[in-house]
């Protein structure tokens, strides 16, 4: 087994010494194969990011009382849909090439996966599963928004390992240079691309920009989810705004963008702008709607503004149970006192009395919590009035 066989020295302007990077994690020689099995850092990093995203999403799904078995179905079909969508997006964006080389359409190991296609394909597949499995679609999208950012923030370091997805020249201290960046930029010069670059100069490490932005956006959305989430779908709309803004800015710096037909419009930039604006408009609309008519979020225990609703619901359920048990106990006692041979078992009556006693205690506890929450709410309102 040979680890990191293809070393490339990467220079950053603010560092005196280069960083040694390999695109291959390891090569495994097997006696029955003519060529070694190659495992690339890109795949390892993507798998690591996906694992963390899945673990986070699974934990949130548990907290939000979402069926884990159904979530696994969403994960499996969503992953397949994401790969298909990512490939189709890329293929259609370069249809001039693939229309004359159709045999390469399915050769994804040669590269060519677009993140927007992956998001579209994965979300569509997940939505279909949600519809069939009767899962809360908006809660799922909120989970996806945060999980996507984990996967994207970590996964972008696979681009660093490959020395790809970088930008145009820059004089900023964190500018990056390697033999691979020079070779790619030199190919642009040779082919007469519109991008004006100096192959030997430092370039924007756009993979780093996106990674940091995604991880910071995850922190922002996580705090929003914990403290300020008002309605299902809010976090996903926040994802649309934050990621759309980032991709619109960073895509303008890149040298490997896909373009719309023969125009100078970058496909990802146009989609990013549409995503950010549409998400922002919907965010504002739903926030105004919530403010006028607040409702509890399905399955979320820690939502800040519904402890009173939760306690009242629990009290109502306990009250119904007390009424039901009282009615059953009354019937049994009536049968016991009646002059008939069909008398109920004394142990059954004792068990029912014990259940009734427990239900009454739960009802009293819930009613007390309702009272305390009412007082707390009244006190808060009084403070607001006094402040005005």
Tab-separated table of N, CA, C and O in Angstrom, residues 9-21 157 160 172-177 202 205 208:
chain	number	residue	atom	x	y	z
A	9	UNK	N	3.713	20.730	-4.425
A	9	UNK	CA	4.004	21.821	-3.496
A	9	UNK	C	3.096	23.009	-3.805
A	9	UNK	O	3.046	23.489	-4.943
A	10	UNK	N	2.374	23.441	-2.767
A	10	UNK	CA	1.445	24.569	-2.904
A	10	UNK	C	2.002	25.746	-2.105
A	10	UNK	O	2.278	25.616	-0.905
A	11	UNK	N	2.133	26.893	-2.781
A	11	UNK	CA	2.690	28.090	-2.143
A	11	UNK	C	1.568	29.078	-1.838
A	11	UNK	O	0.689	29.320	-2.674
A	12	UNK	N	1.610	29.631	-0.634
A	12	UNK	CA	0.734	30.737	-0.259
A	12	UNK	C	1.611	31.962	-0.032
A	12	UNK	O	2.700	31.858	0.553
A	13	UNK	N	1.126	33.089	-0.464
A	13	UNK	CA	1.944	34.300	-0.466
A	13	UNK	C	2.437	34.669	0.934
A	13	UNK	O	3.554	35.161	1.105
A	14	UNK	N	1.608	34.422	1.950
A	14	UNK	CA	1.977	34.842	3.300
A	14	UNK	C	2.837	33.798	4.027
A	14	UNK	O	3.290	34.028	5.153
A	15	UNK	N	3.081	32.641	3.397
A	15	UNK	CA	3.907	31.600	4.007
A	15	UNK	C	5.275	31.538	3.330
A	15	UNK	O	5.385	31.651	2.108
A	16	UNK	N	6.305	31.332	4.134
A	16	UNK	CA	7.647	31.232	3.576
A	16	UNK	C	7.872	29.894	2.884
A	16	UNK	O	8.518	29.821	1.843
A	17	UNK	N	7.342	28.826	3.481
A	17	UNK	CA	7.570	27.488	2.952
A	17	UNK	C	6.297	26.926	2.325
A	17	UNK	O	5.188	27.223	2.781
A	18	UNK	N	6.433	26.110	1.294
A	18	UNK	CA	5.250	25.528	0.643
A	18	UNK	C	4.612	24.421	1.477
A	18	UNK	O	5.237	23.877	2.390
A	19	UNK	N	3.371	24.097	1.137
A	19	UNK	CA	2.649	22.992	1.764
A	19	UNK	C	2.593	21.847	0.764
A	19	UNK	O	2.223	22.046	-0.392
A	20	UNK	N	2.974	20.661	1.200
A	20	UNK	CA	2.974	19.499	0.314
A	20	UNK	C	1.588	18.858	0.307
A	20	UNK	O	1.055	18.508	1.360
A	21	UNK	N	1.008	18.736	-0.876
A	21	UNK	CA	-0.362	18.212	-1.022
A	21	UNK	C	-0.367	17.062	-2.018
A	21	UNK	O	0.360	17.099	-3.021
A	157	UNK	N	-12.456	21.031	0.585
A	157	UNK	CA	-11.025	20.771	0.744
A	157	UNK	C	-10.554	19.662	-0.188
A	157	UNK	O	-9.349	19.492	-0.414
A	160	UNK	N	-8.930	21.427	-2.886
A	160	UNK	CA	-7.563	21.816	-2.540
A	160	UNK	C	-6.603	20.665	-2.823
A	160	UNK	O	-5.515	20.863	-3.373
A	172	UNK	N	-3.520	39.436	-3.010
A	172	UNK	CA	-3.840	39.324	-1.592
A	172	UNK	C	-2.867	38.370	-0.889
A	172	UNK	O	-2.309	37.465	-1.523
A	173	UNK	N	-2.652	38.554	0.422
A	173	UNK	CA	-1.653	37.740	1.153
A	173	UNK	C	-1.906	36.242	1.083
A	173	UNK	O	-0.972	35.451	1.206
A	174	UNK	N	-3.166	35.846	0.935
A	174	UNK	CA	-3.473	34.409	0.918
A	174	UNK	C	-3.542	33.844	-0.508
A	174	UNK	O	-4.058	32.757	-0.723
A	175	UNK	N	-3.009	34.560	-1.461
A	175	UNK	CA	-2.946	34.052	-2.828
A	175	UNK	C	-2.220	32.714	-2.887
A	175	UNK	O	-1.286	32.452	-2.114
A	176	UNK	N	-2.598	31.853	-3.822
A	176	UNK	CA	-2.091	30.474	-3.894
A	176	UNK	C	-1.456	30.211	-5.256
A	176	UNK	O	-1.909	30.719	-6.272
A	177	UNK	N	-0.399	29.393	-5.251
A	177	UNK	CA	0.246	28.997	-6.516
A	177	UNK	C	0.756	27.558	-6.391
A	177	UNK	O	1.241	27.132	-5.333
A	202	UNK	N	0.012	34.249	-8.430
A	202	UNK	CA	-0.855	33.685	-7.397
A	202	UNK	C	-2.325	33.842	-7.796
A	202	UNK	O	-2.687	34.771	-8.514
A	205	UNK	N	-7.721	31.387	-3.751
A	205	UNK	CA	-8.095	30.035	-3.312
A	205	UNK	C	-9.601	29.983	-3.047
A	205	UNK	O	-10.056	29.954	-1.897
A	208	UNK	N	-11.242	27.770	-0.542
A	208	UNK	CA	-11.128	28.182	0.855
A	208	UNK	C	-12.216	29.183	1.203
A	208	UNK	O	-12.821	29.108	2.286
